[in-house]
Short mmCIF file of C-alpha atoms in Angstrom, two decimals:
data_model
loop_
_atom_site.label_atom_id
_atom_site.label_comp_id
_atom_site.label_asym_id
_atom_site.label_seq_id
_atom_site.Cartn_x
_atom_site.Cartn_y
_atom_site.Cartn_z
CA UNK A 25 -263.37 -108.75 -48.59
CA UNK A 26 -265.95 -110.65 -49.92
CA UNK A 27 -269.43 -108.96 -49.76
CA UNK A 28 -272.30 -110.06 -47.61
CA UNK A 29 -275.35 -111.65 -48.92
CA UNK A 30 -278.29 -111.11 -46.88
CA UNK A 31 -280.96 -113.26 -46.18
CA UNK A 32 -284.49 -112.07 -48.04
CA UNK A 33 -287.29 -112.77 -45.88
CA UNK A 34 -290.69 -114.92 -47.89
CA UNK A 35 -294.02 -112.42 -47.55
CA UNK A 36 -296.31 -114.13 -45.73
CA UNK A 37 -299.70 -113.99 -47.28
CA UNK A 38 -302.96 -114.61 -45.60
CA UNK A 39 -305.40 -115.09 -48.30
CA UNK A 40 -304.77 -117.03 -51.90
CA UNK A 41 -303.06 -115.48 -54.54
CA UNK A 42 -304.87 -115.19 -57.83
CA UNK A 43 -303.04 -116.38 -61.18
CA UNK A 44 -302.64 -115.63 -64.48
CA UNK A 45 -305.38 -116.86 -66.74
CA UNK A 46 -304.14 -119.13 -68.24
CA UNK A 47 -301.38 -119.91 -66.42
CA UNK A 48 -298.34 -118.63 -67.44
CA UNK A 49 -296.72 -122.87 -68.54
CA UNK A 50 -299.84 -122.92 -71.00
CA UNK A 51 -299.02 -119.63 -72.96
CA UNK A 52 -297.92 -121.18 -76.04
CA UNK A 53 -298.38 -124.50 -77.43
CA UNK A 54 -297.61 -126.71 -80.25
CA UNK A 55 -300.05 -127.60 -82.66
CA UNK A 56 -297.79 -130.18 -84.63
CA UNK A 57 -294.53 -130.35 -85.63
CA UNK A 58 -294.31 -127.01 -87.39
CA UNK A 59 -296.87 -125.06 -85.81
CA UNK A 60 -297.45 -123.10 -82.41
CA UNK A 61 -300.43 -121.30 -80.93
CA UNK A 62 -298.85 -118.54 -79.06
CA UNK A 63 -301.40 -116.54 -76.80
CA UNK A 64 -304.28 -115.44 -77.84
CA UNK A 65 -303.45 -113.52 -80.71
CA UNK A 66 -301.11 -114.95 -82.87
CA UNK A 67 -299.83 -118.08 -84.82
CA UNK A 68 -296.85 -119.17 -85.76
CA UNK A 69 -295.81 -121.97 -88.57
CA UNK A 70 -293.11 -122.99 -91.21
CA UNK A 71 -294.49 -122.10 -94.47
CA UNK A 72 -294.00 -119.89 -97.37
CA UNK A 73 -294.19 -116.05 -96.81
CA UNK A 74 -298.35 -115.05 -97.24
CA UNK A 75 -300.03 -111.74 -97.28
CA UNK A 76 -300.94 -111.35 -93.87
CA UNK A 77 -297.77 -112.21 -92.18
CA UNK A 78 -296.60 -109.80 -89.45
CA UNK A 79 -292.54 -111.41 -90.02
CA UNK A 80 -290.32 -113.63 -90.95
CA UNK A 81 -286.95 -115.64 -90.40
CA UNK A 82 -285.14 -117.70 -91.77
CA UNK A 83 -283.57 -120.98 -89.62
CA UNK A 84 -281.72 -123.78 -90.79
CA UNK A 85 -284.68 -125.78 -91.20
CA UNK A 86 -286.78 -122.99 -93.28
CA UNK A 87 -288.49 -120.08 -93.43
CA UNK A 88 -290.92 -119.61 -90.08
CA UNK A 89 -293.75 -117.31 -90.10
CA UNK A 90 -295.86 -115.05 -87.39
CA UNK A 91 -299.20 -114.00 -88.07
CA UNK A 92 -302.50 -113.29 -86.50
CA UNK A 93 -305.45 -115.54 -85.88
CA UNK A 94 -308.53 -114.56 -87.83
CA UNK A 95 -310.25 -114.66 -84.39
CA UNK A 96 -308.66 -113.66 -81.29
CA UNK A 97 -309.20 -116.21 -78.35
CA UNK A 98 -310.34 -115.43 -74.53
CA UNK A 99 -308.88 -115.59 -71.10
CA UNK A 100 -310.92 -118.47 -70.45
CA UNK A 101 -310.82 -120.45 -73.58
CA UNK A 102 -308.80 -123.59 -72.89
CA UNK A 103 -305.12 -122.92 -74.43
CA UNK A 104 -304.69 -125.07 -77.48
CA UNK A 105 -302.02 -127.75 -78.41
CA UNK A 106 -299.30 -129.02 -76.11
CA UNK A 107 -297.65 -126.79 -74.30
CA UNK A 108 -294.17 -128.96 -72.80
CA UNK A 109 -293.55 -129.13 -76.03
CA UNK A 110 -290.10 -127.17 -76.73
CA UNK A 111 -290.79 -125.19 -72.96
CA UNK A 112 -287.27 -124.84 -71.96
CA UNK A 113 -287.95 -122.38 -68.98
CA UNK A 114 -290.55 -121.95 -66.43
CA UNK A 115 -290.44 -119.90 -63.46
CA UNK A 116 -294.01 -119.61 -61.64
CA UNK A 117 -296.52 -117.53 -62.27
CA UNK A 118 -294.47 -115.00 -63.77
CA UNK A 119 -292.39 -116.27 -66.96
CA UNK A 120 -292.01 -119.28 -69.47
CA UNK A 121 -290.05 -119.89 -72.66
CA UNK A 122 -290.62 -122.09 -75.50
CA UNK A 123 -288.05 -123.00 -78.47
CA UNK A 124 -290.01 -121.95 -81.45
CA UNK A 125 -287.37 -122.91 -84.43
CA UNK A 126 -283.92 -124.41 -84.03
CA UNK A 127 -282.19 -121.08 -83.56
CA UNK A 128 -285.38 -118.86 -82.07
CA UNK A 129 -287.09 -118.77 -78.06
CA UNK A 130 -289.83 -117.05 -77.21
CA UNK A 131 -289.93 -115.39 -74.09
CA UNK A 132 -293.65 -115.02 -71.76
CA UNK A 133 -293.47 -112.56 -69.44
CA UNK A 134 -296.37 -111.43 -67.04
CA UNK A 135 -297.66 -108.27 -68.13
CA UNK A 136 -299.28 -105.07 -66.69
CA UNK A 137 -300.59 -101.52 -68.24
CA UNK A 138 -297.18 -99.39 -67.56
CA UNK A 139 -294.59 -102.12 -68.16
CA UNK A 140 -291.92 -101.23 -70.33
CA UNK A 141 -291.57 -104.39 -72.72
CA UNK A 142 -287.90 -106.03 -72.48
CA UNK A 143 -287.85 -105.72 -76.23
CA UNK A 144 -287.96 -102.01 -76.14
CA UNK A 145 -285.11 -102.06 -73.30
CA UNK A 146 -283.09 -104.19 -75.55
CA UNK A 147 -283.63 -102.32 -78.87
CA UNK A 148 -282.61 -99.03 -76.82
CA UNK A 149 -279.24 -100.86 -75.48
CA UNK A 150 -278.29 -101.81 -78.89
CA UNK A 151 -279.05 -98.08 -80.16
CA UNK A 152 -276.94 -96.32 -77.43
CA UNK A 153 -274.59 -99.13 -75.94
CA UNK A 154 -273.69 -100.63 -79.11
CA UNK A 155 -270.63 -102.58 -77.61
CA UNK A 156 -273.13 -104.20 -75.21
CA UNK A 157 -274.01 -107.50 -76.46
CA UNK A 158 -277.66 -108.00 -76.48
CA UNK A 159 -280.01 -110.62 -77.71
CA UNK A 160 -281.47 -110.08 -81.25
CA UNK A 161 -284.99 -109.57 -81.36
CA UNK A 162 -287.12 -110.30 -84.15
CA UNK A 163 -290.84 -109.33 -83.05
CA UNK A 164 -292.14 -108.26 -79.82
CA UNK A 165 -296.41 -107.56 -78.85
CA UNK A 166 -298.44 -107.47 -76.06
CA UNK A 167 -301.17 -109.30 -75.44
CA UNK A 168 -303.42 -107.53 -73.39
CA UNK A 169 -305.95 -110.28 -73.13
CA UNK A 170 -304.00 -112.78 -71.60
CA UNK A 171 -301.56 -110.03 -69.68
CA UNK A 172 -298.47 -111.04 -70.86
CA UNK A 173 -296.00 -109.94 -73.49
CA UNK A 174 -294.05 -111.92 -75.97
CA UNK A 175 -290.69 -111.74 -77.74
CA UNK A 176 -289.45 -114.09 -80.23
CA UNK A 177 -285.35 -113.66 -80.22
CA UNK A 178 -282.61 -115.60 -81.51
CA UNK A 179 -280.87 -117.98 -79.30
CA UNK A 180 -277.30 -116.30 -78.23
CA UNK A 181 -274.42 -117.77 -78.42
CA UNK A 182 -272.33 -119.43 -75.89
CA UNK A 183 -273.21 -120.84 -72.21
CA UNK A 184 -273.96 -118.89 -69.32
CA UNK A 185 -271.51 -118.22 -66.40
CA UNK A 186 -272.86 -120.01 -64.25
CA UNK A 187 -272.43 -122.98 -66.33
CA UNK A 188 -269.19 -121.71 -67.38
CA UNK A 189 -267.37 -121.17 -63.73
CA UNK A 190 -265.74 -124.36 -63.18
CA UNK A 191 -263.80 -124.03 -66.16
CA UNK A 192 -262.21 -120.60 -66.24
CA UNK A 193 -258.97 -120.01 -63.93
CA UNK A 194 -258.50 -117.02 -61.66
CA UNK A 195 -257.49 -115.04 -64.36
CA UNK A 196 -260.21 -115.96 -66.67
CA UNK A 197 -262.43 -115.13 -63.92
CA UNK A 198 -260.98 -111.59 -63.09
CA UNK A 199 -261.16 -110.62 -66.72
CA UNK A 200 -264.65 -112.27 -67.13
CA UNK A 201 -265.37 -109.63 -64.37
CA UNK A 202 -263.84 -106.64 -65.99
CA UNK A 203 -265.22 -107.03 -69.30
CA UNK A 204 -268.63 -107.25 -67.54
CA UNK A 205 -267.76 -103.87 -65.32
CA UNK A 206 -266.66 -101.77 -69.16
CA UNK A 207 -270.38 -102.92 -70.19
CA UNK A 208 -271.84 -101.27 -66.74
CA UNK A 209 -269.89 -98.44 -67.05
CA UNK A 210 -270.70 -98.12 -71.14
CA UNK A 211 -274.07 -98.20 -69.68
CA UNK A 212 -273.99 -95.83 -66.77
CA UNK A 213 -272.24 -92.95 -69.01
CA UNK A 214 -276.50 -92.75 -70.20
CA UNK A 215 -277.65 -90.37 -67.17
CA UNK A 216 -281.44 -89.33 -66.13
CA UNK A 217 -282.83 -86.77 -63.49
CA UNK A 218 -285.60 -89.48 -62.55
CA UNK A 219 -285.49 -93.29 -62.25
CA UNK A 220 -287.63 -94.78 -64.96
CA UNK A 221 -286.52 -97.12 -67.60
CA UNK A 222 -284.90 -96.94 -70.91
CA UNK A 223 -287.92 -94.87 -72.75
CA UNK A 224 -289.07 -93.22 -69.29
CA UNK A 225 -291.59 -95.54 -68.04
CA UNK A 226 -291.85 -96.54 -64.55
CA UNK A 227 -289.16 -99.85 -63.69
CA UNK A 228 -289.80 -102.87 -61.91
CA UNK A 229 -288.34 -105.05 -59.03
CA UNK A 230 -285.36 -102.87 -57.43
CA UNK A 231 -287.63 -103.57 -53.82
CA UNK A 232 -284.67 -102.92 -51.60
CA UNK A 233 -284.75 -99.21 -52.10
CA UNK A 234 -287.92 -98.64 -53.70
CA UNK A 235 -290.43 -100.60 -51.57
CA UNK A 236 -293.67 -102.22 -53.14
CA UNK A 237 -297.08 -103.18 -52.58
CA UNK A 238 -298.28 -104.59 -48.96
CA UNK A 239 -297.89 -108.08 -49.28
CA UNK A 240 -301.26 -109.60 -48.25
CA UNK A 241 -303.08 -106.36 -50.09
CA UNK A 242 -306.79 -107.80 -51.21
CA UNK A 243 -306.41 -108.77 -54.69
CA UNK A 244 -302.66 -109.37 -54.96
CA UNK A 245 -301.58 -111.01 -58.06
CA UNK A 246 -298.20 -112.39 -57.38
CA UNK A 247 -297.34 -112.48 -61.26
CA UNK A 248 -297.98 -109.09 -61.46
CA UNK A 249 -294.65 -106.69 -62.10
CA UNK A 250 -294.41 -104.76 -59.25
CA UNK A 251 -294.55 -101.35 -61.01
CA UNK A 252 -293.03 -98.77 -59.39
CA UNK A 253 -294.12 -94.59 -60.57
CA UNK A 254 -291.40 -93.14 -62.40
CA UNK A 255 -289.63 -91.52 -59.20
CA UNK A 256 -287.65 -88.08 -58.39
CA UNK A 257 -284.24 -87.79 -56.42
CA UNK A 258 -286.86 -85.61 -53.99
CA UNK A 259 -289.20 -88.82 -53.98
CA UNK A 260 -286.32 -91.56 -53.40
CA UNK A 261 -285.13 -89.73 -49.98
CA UNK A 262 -288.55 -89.48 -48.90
CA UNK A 263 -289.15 -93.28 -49.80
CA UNK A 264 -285.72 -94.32 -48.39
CA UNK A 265 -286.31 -92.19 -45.03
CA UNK A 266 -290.07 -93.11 -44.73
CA UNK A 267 -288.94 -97.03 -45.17
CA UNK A 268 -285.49 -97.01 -43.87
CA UNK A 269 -284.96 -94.43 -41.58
CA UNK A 270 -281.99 -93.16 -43.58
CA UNK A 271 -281.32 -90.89 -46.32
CA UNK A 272 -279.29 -91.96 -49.64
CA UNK A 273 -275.63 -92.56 -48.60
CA UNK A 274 -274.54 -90.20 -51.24
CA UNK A 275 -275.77 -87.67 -52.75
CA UNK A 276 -276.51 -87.76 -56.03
CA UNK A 277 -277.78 -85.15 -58.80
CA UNK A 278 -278.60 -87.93 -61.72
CA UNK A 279 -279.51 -91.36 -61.62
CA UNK A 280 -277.49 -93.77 -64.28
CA UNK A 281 -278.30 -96.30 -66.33
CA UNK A 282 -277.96 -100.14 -65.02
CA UNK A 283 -279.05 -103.41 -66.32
CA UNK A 284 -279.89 -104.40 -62.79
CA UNK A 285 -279.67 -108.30 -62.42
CA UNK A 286 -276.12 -109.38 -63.63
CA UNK A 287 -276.35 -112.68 -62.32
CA UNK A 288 -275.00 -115.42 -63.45
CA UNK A 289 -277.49 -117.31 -65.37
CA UNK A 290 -278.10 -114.21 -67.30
CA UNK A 291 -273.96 -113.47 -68.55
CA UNK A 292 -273.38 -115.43 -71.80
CA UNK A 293 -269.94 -116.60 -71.95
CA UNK A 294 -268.28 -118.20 -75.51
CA UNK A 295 -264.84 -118.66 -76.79
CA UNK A 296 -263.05 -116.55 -79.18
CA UNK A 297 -260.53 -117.96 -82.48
CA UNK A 298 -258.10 -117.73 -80.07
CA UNK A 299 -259.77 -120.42 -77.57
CA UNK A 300 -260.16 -116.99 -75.23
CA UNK A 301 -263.32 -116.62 -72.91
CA UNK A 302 -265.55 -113.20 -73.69
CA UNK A 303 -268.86 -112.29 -72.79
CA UNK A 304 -271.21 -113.15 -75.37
CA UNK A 305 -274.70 -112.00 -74.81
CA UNK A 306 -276.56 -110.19 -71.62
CA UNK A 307 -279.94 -111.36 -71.20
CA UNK A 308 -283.06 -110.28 -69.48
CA UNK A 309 -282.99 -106.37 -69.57
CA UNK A 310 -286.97 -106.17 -67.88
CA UNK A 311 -285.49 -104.49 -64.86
CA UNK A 312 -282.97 -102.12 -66.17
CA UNK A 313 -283.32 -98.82 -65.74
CA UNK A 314 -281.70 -95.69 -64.53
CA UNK A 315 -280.85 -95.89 -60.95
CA UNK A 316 -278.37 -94.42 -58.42
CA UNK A 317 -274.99 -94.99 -58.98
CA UNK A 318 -274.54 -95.86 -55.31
CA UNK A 319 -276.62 -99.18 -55.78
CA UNK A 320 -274.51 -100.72 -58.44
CA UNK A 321 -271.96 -102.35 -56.20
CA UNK A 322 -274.50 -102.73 -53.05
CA UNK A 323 -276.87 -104.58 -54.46
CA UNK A 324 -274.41 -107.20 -55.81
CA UNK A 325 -272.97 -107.31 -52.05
CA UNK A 326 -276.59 -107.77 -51.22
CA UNK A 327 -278.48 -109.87 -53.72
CA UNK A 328 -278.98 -113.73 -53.38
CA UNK A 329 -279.25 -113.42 -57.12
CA UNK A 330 -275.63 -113.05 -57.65
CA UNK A 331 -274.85 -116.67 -56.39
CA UNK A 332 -273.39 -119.39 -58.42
CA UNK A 333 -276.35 -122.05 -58.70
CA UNK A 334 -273.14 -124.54 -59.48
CA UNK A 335 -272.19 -124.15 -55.70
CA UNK A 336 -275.33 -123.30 -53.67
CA UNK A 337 -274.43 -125.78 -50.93
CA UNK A 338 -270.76 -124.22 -50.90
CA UNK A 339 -271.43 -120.84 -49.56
CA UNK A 340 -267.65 -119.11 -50.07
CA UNK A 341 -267.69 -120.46 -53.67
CA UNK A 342 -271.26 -119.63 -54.28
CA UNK A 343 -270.22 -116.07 -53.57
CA UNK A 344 -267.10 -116.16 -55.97
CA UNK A 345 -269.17 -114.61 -58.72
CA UNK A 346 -270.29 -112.07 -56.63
CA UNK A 347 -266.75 -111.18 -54.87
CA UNK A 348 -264.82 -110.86 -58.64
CA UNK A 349 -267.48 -108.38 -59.87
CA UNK A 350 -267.15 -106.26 -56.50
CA UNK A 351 -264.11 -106.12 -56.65
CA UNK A 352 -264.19 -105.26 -60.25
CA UNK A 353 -266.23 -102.57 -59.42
CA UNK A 354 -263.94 -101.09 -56.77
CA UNK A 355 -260.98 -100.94 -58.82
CA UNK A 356 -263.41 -98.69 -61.33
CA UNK A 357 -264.64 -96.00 -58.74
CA UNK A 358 -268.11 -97.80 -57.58
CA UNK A 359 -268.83 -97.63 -53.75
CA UNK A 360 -270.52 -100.70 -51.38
CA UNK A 361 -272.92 -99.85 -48.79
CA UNK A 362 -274.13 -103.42 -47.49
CA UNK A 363 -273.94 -101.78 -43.62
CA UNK A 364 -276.42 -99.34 -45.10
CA UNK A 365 -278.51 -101.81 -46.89
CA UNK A 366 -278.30 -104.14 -43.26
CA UNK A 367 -279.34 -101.47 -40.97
CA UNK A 368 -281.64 -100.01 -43.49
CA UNK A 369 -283.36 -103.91 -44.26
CA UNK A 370 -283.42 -104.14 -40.07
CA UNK A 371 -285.92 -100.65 -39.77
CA UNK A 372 -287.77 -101.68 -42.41
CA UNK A 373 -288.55 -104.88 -41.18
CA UNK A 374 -289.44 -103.65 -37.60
CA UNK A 375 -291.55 -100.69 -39.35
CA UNK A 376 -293.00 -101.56 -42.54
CA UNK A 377 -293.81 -98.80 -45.11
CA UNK A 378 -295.88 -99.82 -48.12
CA UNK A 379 -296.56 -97.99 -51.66
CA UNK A 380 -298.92 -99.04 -53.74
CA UNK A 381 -298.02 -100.01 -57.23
CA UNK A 382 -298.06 -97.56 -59.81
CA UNK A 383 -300.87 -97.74 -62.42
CA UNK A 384 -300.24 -97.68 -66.53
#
């Protein structure tokens, strides 16, 4: 049975909503051909290694290099060089990414005190889940000034899945699915008491069972993270019954770990020497964490995310995706509860329960 996709209401907000300054499009820039401004701390240039250089790589056209300006800039000064330049990604207020080198991105994220940095996610995944393919990173900061963080990584290898679809048969498809389902379940044999991230901070997104700020709040910054405390099994019924009306449909003891967003722009796909499809890469780890076991399979039943771009005006094969990793998951031991998330989505949106966001 293919699993429901619910609809996910738009908050309605009553006042503007401040953005990042500077926006989050102008975060890095290019100041010539082999040069970029990035934030408001660093630089970034082909040239020979010198002393104060924070790192290195080499691509095919040279040696790049990251250091720091000599004098930091300000929120308000006016971001320097042009910033299209090389910006293959840009998703509102929140995120951007630039191709630095021929072979290296950097990824802008919005950034809060108390946000685990998707670098440290991915350098934990690679340390404990070695057999879970992960971007390499090559330098991560914050920069607190401009509330954002940045991280230079190499470009991975392959296409995504959702680019990938039309091509692969039914079978390619199932085993795309499986292979996908041993990386959860590599990933899930990592257990905590609370749900927090990799390195125990407090996670992001994960809204359907964790709630978030009120909507219209004074102040809101819809770029912001929404940063959730790091939260107790005691503290997820009471946030589940207080928004809900219902209690965890099982119980659970531990929490596991979970990348959280396997859709399909974010699965790398690329061909073996044997012309075979395998997963190549799994992107954006900023809302992994550990989380109940239970929400694995629901949340892909539930999650507009898991639809195929390729086939958003064909709703059955839109869902495809999503169907061949349920059922994936079934055949491994994981449980749906998309009446649960319905009935639980219905309470919540006839009595609203807010929590503020947690503080760094």
């Amino acid at each position: 049975m293919a699993p429901k996709i619910l609809p996910r209401g738009l908050p309605k907000f009553t006042k503007p909503r401040p953005q990042m300054t500077p926006p989050s499009e102008y975060g890095i820039g290019s100041l010539g051909p082999n040069s970029w401004s990035m934030g408001s701390l660093m630089l970034c240039e082909k040239a020979n290694q010198s002393l104060d250089v924070l790192t290195t790589w080499e691509d095919s056209d040279g040696t790049w290099c990251l250091r720091r300006r000599d004098t930091p800039l300000t929120a308000t000064t006016p971001p320097p060089g042009d910033s299209d330049v090389n910006r293959t990604f840009y998703c509102g207020n929140a995120a951007a990414m630039w191709l630095i080198s021929p072979n290296v991105l950097c990824k802008v994220k919005g950034w809060i005190p108390g946000v685990t940095p998707e670098a440290d996610t991915i350098e934990w995944v690679a340390k404990n889940c070695p057999n879970i393919p992960v971007p390499n990173v090559i330098y991560s900061w914050i920069d607190p000034a401009w509330q954002r963080s940045f991280c230079l990584m190499n470009v991975v290898p392959g296409v995504t899945l959702d680019d990938a679809w039309n091509e692969l048969s039914k079978e390619e498809r199932t085993a795309i699915a499986d292979e996908v389902v041993t990386h959860i379940m590599d990933a899930a044999q990592h257990i905590s008491p609370k749900i927090s991230t990799a390195t125990g901070g407090g996670i992001t997104f994960h809204g359907w069972i964790l709630g978030g700020p009120k909507p219209e709040m004074e102040g809101a910054y819809d770029w912001q993270p929404n940063l959730h405390p790091v939260i107790t099994l005691e503290e997820l019924d009471r946030r589940l019954l207080l928004r809900t009306g219902q209690k965890s449909p099982e119980e659970v003891d531990h929490f596991v770990f979970f990348h959280g967003d396997l859709a399909p722009a974010n699965i790398f796909l690329d061909k073996d020497k044997n012309d075979k499809w395998h997963v190549s890469s799994i992107i954006d780890w900023e809302t992994a964490g550990f989380l109940p076991k239970w929400y694995i399979r629901t949340i892909v039943g539930a999650s507009p995310a898991y639809l195929l771009n390729l086939y958003m005006n064909e709703w059955e094969e839109a869902l495809t995706w999503a169907t061949e990793l349920s059922h994936s998951l079934a055949r491994n031991g994981f449980e749906e509860y998309s009446q649960w998330i319905r009935d639980g989505v219905q309470n919540s949106a006839q009595h609203p329960v807010y929590f503020p966001r947690a503080s760094g």
